[in-house]
Every structure is written in structure tokens, then in C-alpha cells.
Amino acid sequence: MGPSILIAQNLSKVVPSAEGDLTILHELSLDLKQGDSLAIVGASGSGKSTLLGLLAGLDLPSAGTVTLAGNDLGSLDEDRRAQVRAEHVGFVFQSFQLLDSLSALENVMLPLELDDRPDAREHARSLLERVGLGQRLSHLPRQLSGGEQQRVAIARAFAADPAVLFADEPTGNLDSHTGERISDLLFELNQERGTTLVLVTHDERLAKRCRRLIHLEAGRLVTPLEP
Ligand SMILES: Nc1ncnc2c1ncn2[C@@H]1O[C@H](COP(=O)(O)OP(=O)(O)OP(=O)(O)O)[C@@H](O)[C@H]1O
Ligand SMILES: [Mg+2]
């Protein structure tokens, strides 16, 4: 395993609410090495998506620091954080966030084109084939099933060969066979390219395949259960 790629120190997130300030994440720390895999598990509302967003630099903590590929995210402005994300991070959102007016192929090509890759189309096509969507290239998101949209989102997240792939419930909308295929693919990339995986999941089989596992309860880390 390589050097540290993702370090969180005493991360907290406090949000205002009608009943006063609500702490949704309490002083969480972790250190992830390049090529590692981490499952984040816990009940609905325990803070998993919040943590993922902070680790990926999509959101800023109320206190604490995140260092991603050597960059202290809290010290960067929005634009610079976006650059760090574009360079090092793939993200699969719980709600996919595909662009509605672009086809499956175009959605996956987008990060490659932003990266000036001359083989954007071919590479995007091969990724979509790998997630089993070779026959759906020209479909718009609304013409795809939920599980198919999820697979496009996964292909898009892989596209720029990120150092860290963050995925929020990557198998959440998939039947168990397709889920297994996607899970195989995630771990193939982890092996082949040393992509660090950070996965939020309710899928026990997927969680068990990760080398490390943390369990959140009401925003706190409960005893880490090593798989
Ligand atoms: N911006 C916000 N303002 C107020 N409360 C928030 C905000 N974001 C999240 N929360 C609250 O923080 C808690 C954690 O939310 P989060 O989305 O991280 O949960 P989760 O573990 O991902 O749940 P699920 O499994 O249902 O996706 C929830 O109770 C949620 O209502
Ligand atoms: Mg969530």
C-alpha cells in the first residue's frame, strides 16, 4: 500500500436547524493509503453522505481538516478545490446527477473532453461496455432505468482515472447480479490502477470486500469493525 492519499483530522459538521445547531458529524479522523478501500456504513441519517461530501471536498467542515492528494482542502478557494477534484477524484452521487440533455456516451465523455483526451469517445464507449451499457450509448438519462443511470454515473466517475473514487451507494439501485458485476468492476480498478475506493453502502457483500470499514452512528464513529 502506498502513501496517504486522504487524511481527515477531527472533522465536524454543524448545521443550523429550527431547534438550534445540529451536529451531524463529530470529530472524525481517518487516514487512507493509496490503493486502500474503505466502506462507510451506518443507519439512514447517520452522516455517511455528509462525510463523503467533506472527504471529496464538495462541502467544507465546520471544524477539522481534509488533506486530499497532499492538498489541504480547507485552505483552497472554491475554484482550486474544483481543480483538485477534477484532477484526483471521481464521485458517484446517491442521486446520480447525470446531465439530462446529454446521452449516456456524452455524459461519460465529458470529464475526458475537459481533460483534452483525444480518445474521449472510444474510452467512454469502452467504459460503458464494461458496465454493460454498450447498447445504450445514445440514450438520454430519462430513457434509462434507475440502475442503468447509476451505471452511467459509475462509468463517468471512472473516466478520468481518479486516484480516489467516492461512491454513495453504488449498488443501491441494482439487482444482486448487476450489483455484483459493478462491485467486481470497482475492485478490478482498485487492483489494476490502484484506485482508492471510498464507498458508502448498505450492501453487506460490498462492504465486506473493502479492506477497511467504519461504522457511523448519529455522526460518530463507533468501534471500527475490520472486515
Ligand atoms: N444541509 C443540511 N442541513 C440540515 N441538516 C442536514 C443537512 N445535511 C444533512 N443533514 C442532516 O444530517 C443527517 C445526516 O445526513 P446524511 O445525508 O449524511 O445521512 P446518510 O447517513 O447519508 O443517510 P442515508 O443512508 O439516508 O443516505 C441527517 O439527519 C440529515 O437530515
Ligand atoms: Mg446518504
Coordinates of C-alpha atoms and ligand atoms in Angstrom, one line a residue:
M1 CA 0.0 0.0 0.0
G2 CA 1.2 3.5 -0.9
P3 CA 1.5 6.8 0.9
S4 CA -1.5 8.5 2.5
I5 CA -3.9 9.8 -0.2
L6 CA -6.7 11.0 2.1
I7 CA -6.4 12.3 5.7
A8 CA -9.2 13.6 7.8
Q9 CA -8.5 15.2 11.1
N10 CA -11.2 16.0 13.7
L11 CA -13.8 16.6 11.1
S12 CA -17.0 18.1 12.5
K13 CA -20.1 19.4 10.7
V14 CA -22.7 21.5 12.5
V15 CA -25.8 22.8 10.7
P16 CA -28.3 25.3 11.9
S17 CA -31.9 24.0 12.4
A18 CA -35.1 25.4 13.9
E19 CA -34.2 23.6 17.2
G20 CA -30.7 25.1 17.3
D21 CA -27.4 23.9 16.0
L22 CA -27.3 20.3 15.0
T23 CA -24.0 18.4 15.0
I24 CA -24.3 15.9 12.2
L25 CA -20.6 14.8 12.3
H26 CA -18.5 14.6 15.4
E27 CA -14.7 14.9 15.4
L28 CA -14.0 12.2 12.9
S29 CA -10.4 11.2 11.9
L30 CA -9.1 8.8 9.4
D31 CA -6.0 8.1 7.3
L32 CA -6.3 6.3 4.0
K33 CA -3.4 5.0 2.0
Q34 CA -3.2 4.9 -1.8
G35 CA -4.9 1.8 -3.1
D36 CA -6.9 1.2 0.0
S37 CA -10.6 0.5 0.1
L38 CA -13.0 1.8 2.8
A39 CA -16.6 1.1 3.4
I40 CA -18.7 3.6 5.4
V41 CA -21.8 2.0 6.9
G42 CA -24.5 3.1 9.3
A43 CA -28.2 3.8 9.5
S44 CA -30.0 6.3 7.4
G45 CA -29.3 9.8 8.7
S46 CA -26.1 8.7 10.5
G47 CA -24.0 11.1 8.4
K48 CA -22.5 8.9 5.7
S49 CA -23.2 11.2 2.7
T50 CA -22.2 14.2 4.7
L51 CA -18.8 12.6 5.5
L52 CA -18.3 11.6 1.8
G53 CA -19.0 15.1 0.6
L54 CA -16.5 16.5 3.1
L55 CA -13.8 14.0 2.2
A56 CA -14.3 14.7 -1.5
G57 CA -14.1 18.5 -1.0
L58 CA -17.7 19.1 -2.2
D59 CA -18.5 20.6 1.2
L60 CA -16.5 22.2 3.9
P61 CA -16.4 21.1 7.5
S62 CA -17.3 23.3 10.5
A63 CA -14.0 22.2 12.1
G64 CA -11.2 19.9 11.2
T65 CA -9.2 19.4 8.1
V66 CA -9.2 17.2 5.0
T67 CA -6.0 16.6 3.1
L68 CA -6.6 15.0 -0.4
A69 CA -3.6 14.1 -2.5
G70 CA -1.4 16.4 -0.5
N71 CA -3.9 19.4 -0.7
D72 CA -5.3 20.9 2.4
L73 CA -8.9 21.4 1.1
G74 CA -9.8 24.0 3.8
S75 CA -7.1 26.4 2.6
L76 CA -8.2 26.4 -1.0
D77 CA -10.9 28.6 -2.6
E78 CA -13.8 27.0 -4.4
D79 CA -12.1 27.1 -7.9
R80 CA -9.0 25.5 -6.7
R81 CA -10.9 22.8 -4.8
A82 CA -12.8 22.1 -8.1
Q83 CA -9.4 21.7 -9.8
V84 CA -8.2 19.2 -7.1
R85 CA -11.4 17.3 -7.5
A86 CA -11.1 17.2 -11.3
E87 CA -7.6 16.0 -11.1
H88 CA -7.8 13.4 -8.4
V89 CA -11.5 12.5 -7.7
G90 CA -14.3 10.5 -9.2
F91 CA -17.7 10.8 -7.5
V92 CA -20.8 8.7 -7.8
F93 CA -23.7 10.6 -6.1
Q94 CA -26.6 9.0 -4.4
S95 CA -28.8 10.9 -6.9
F96 CA -26.5 10.2 -10.0
Q97 CA -26.5 13.8 -11.2
L98 CA -26.2 13.0 -14.9
L99 CA -26.7 15.9 -17.3
D100 CA -30.3 15.4 -18.7
S101 CA -29.6 16.8 -22.1
L102 CA -26.5 14.6 -22.8
S103 CA -26.6 11.0 -23.9
A104 CA -25.1 8.2 -21.8
L105 CA -22.0 8.4 -24.0
E106 CA -21.7 12.2 -23.8
N107 CA -22.1 12.1 -20.0
V108 CA -19.1 9.8 -19.7
M109 CA -17.1 11.7 -22.4
L110 CA -17.5 15.0 -20.6
P111 CA -14.7 14.6 -18.0
L112 CA -12.4 13.2 -20.7
E113 CA -13.1 16.1 -23.0
L114 CA -12.5 18.6 -20.2
D115 CA -9.2 16.7 -19.8
D116 CA -8.5 17.1 -23.5
R117 CA -8.3 13.4 -24.1
P118 CA -8.2 12.7 -27.8
D119 CA -9.6 9.2 -27.3
A120 CA -12.6 10.5 -25.2
R121 CA -15.3 8.9 -27.3
E122 CA -13.5 5.5 -27.6
H123 CA -12.6 5.4 -23.9
A124 CA -16.2 6.4 -22.8
R125 CA -17.6 3.7 -25.1
S126 CA -15.4 1.1 -23.6
L127 CA -16.3 2.1 -20.0
L128 CA -20.0 1.9 -20.8
E129 CA -19.4 -1.5 -22.3
R130 CA -17.7 -2.5 -19.1
V131 CA -20.7 -1.6 -17.1
G132 CA -23.0 -3.5 -19.5
L133 CA -24.4 -0.5 -21.4
G134 CA -22.8 -0.9 -24.8
Q135 CA -26.4 -0.9 -26.3
R136 CA -27.5 2.3 -24.5
L137 CA -24.9 4.8 -25.7
S138 CA -27.2 7.3 -27.3
H139 CA -29.9 7.1 -24.6
L140 CA -30.7 10.2 -22.6
P141 CA -30.8 9.7 -18.8
R142 CA -34.6 9.8 -18.8
Q143 CA -34.7 6.9 -21.2
L144 CA -32.6 4.8 -18.9
S145 CA -33.8 2.8 -15.8
G146 CA -32.5 3.9 -12.4
G147 CA -29.9 1.1 -12.3
E148 CA -28.8 2.0 -15.8
Q149 CA -28.4 5.7 -14.8
Q150 CA -26.4 4.5 -11.9
R151 CA -24.1 2.5 -14.1
V152 CA -23.6 5.6 -16.4
A153 CA -22.7 7.6 -13.3
I154 CA -20.1 4.9 -12.3
A155 CA -18.6 4.9 -15.8
R156 CA -18.3 8.7 -15.7
A157 CA -16.7 8.6 -12.3
F158 CA -14.0 6.1 -13.6
A159 CA -13.4 8.0 -16.8
A160 CA -10.6 10.4 -15.8
D161 CA -8.8 7.6 -13.9
P162 CA -9.1 9.2 -10.5
A163 CA -6.8 8.5 -7.6
V164 CA -9.8 8.3 -5.3
L165 CA -13.3 7.1 -6.3
F166 CA -16.0 8.1 -3.9
A167 CA -19.3 6.4 -4.4
D168 CA -22.5 6.9 -2.4
E169 CA -24.5 3.6 -2.6
P170 CA -23.0 2.5 -5.9
T171 CA -25.1 -0.7 -5.9
G172 CA -28.2 0.8 -4.2
N173 CA -30.5 0.6 -7.2
L174 CA -29.1 -2.6 -8.8
D175 CA -30.4 -6.2 -8.6
S176 CA -28.0 -8.5 -6.9
H177 CA -26.4 -9.9 -10.1
T178 CA -25.8 -6.4 -11.6
G179 CA -24.6 -5.2 -8.2
E180 CA -22.1 -8.0 -8.1
R181 CA -20.8 -7.0 -11.5
I182 CA -20.4 -3.4 -10.5
S183 CA -18.7 -4.4 -7.3
D184 CA -16.3 -6.7 -9.3
L185 CA -15.5 -3.7 -11.6
L186 CA -14.8 -1.4 -8.6
F187 CA -12.3 -3.9 -7.2
E188 CA -10.8 -4.6 -10.6
L189 CA -10.0 -0.9 -10.8
N190 CA -8.7 -0.9 -7.3
Q191 CA -6.3 -3.7 -8.2
E192 CA -5.4 -2.7 -11.8
R193 CA -4.9 1.1 -11.2
G194 CA -4.5 1.4 -7.5
T195 CA -7.7 3.5 -7.3
T196 CA -8.5 4.2 -3.7
L197 CA -12.2 3.3 -3.0
V198 CA -14.4 5.1 -0.5
L199 CA -17.8 3.6 -0.6
V200 CA -21.0 4.4 1.3
T201 CA -23.0 1.2 1.2
H202 CA -25.9 -0.7 2.8
D203 CA -24.8 -3.7 0.8
E204 CA -23.1 -6.1 3.2
R205 CA -21.3 -8.1 0.5
L206 CA -19.8 -4.9 -1.0
A207 CA -18.8 -3.6 2.5
K208 CA -17.1 -6.9 3.2
R209 CA -14.9 -6.7 0.1
C210 CA -13.4 -3.4 1.4
R211 CA -10.2 -3.7 3.4
R212 CA -11.4 -1.2 6.0
L213 CA -14.8 -0.4 7.4
I214 CA -16.1 2.4 9.5
H215 CA -19.5 2.5 11.2
L216 CA -21.3 5.8 11.8
E217 CA -23.9 6.2 14.5
A218 CA -25.5 9.7 14.7
G219 CA -22.4 11.2 13.2
R220 CA -20.0 9.4 15.5
L221 CA -17.5 6.7 14.6
V222 CA -18.4 3.7 16.6
T223 CA -15.8 0.9 17.1
P224 CA -14.4 0.3 13.6
L225 CA -15.3 -3.2 12.5
E226 CA -12.4 -4.5 10.5
P227 CA -13.7 -6.9 7.8
Ligands
LIG1 N1 -27.6 20.9 5.0 C1 -28.2 20.3 6.0 N2 -28.9 20.9 6.8 C2 -29.6 20.3 7.9 N3 -29.5 19.0 8.1 C3 -28.7 18.3 7.3 C4 -28.0 18.9 6.2 N4 -27.4 17.9 5.6 C5 -27.6 16.7 6.3 N5 -28.4 17.0 7.3 C6 -28.9 16.0 8.3 O1 -27.7 15.3 8.7 C7 -28.0 13.9 9.0 C8 -27.1 13.1 8.1 O2 -27.4 13.2 6.8 P1 -26.7 12.3 5.7 O3 -27.3 12.7 4.4 O4 -25.2 12.4 5.8 O5 -27.1 10.8 6.1 P2 -26.8 9.4 5.5 O6 -26.1 8.6 6.5 O7 -26.2 9.6 4.2 O8 -28.3 8.8 5.3 P3 -28.9 7.9 4.1 O9 -28.5 6.5 4.4 O10 -30.4 8.0 4.3 O11 -28.5 8.4 2.8 C9 -29.5 13.8 8.6 O12 -30.2 13.7 9.8 C10 -29.8 15.0 7.8 O13 -31.1 15.3 8.0
MG2 MG -26.8 9.3 2.2

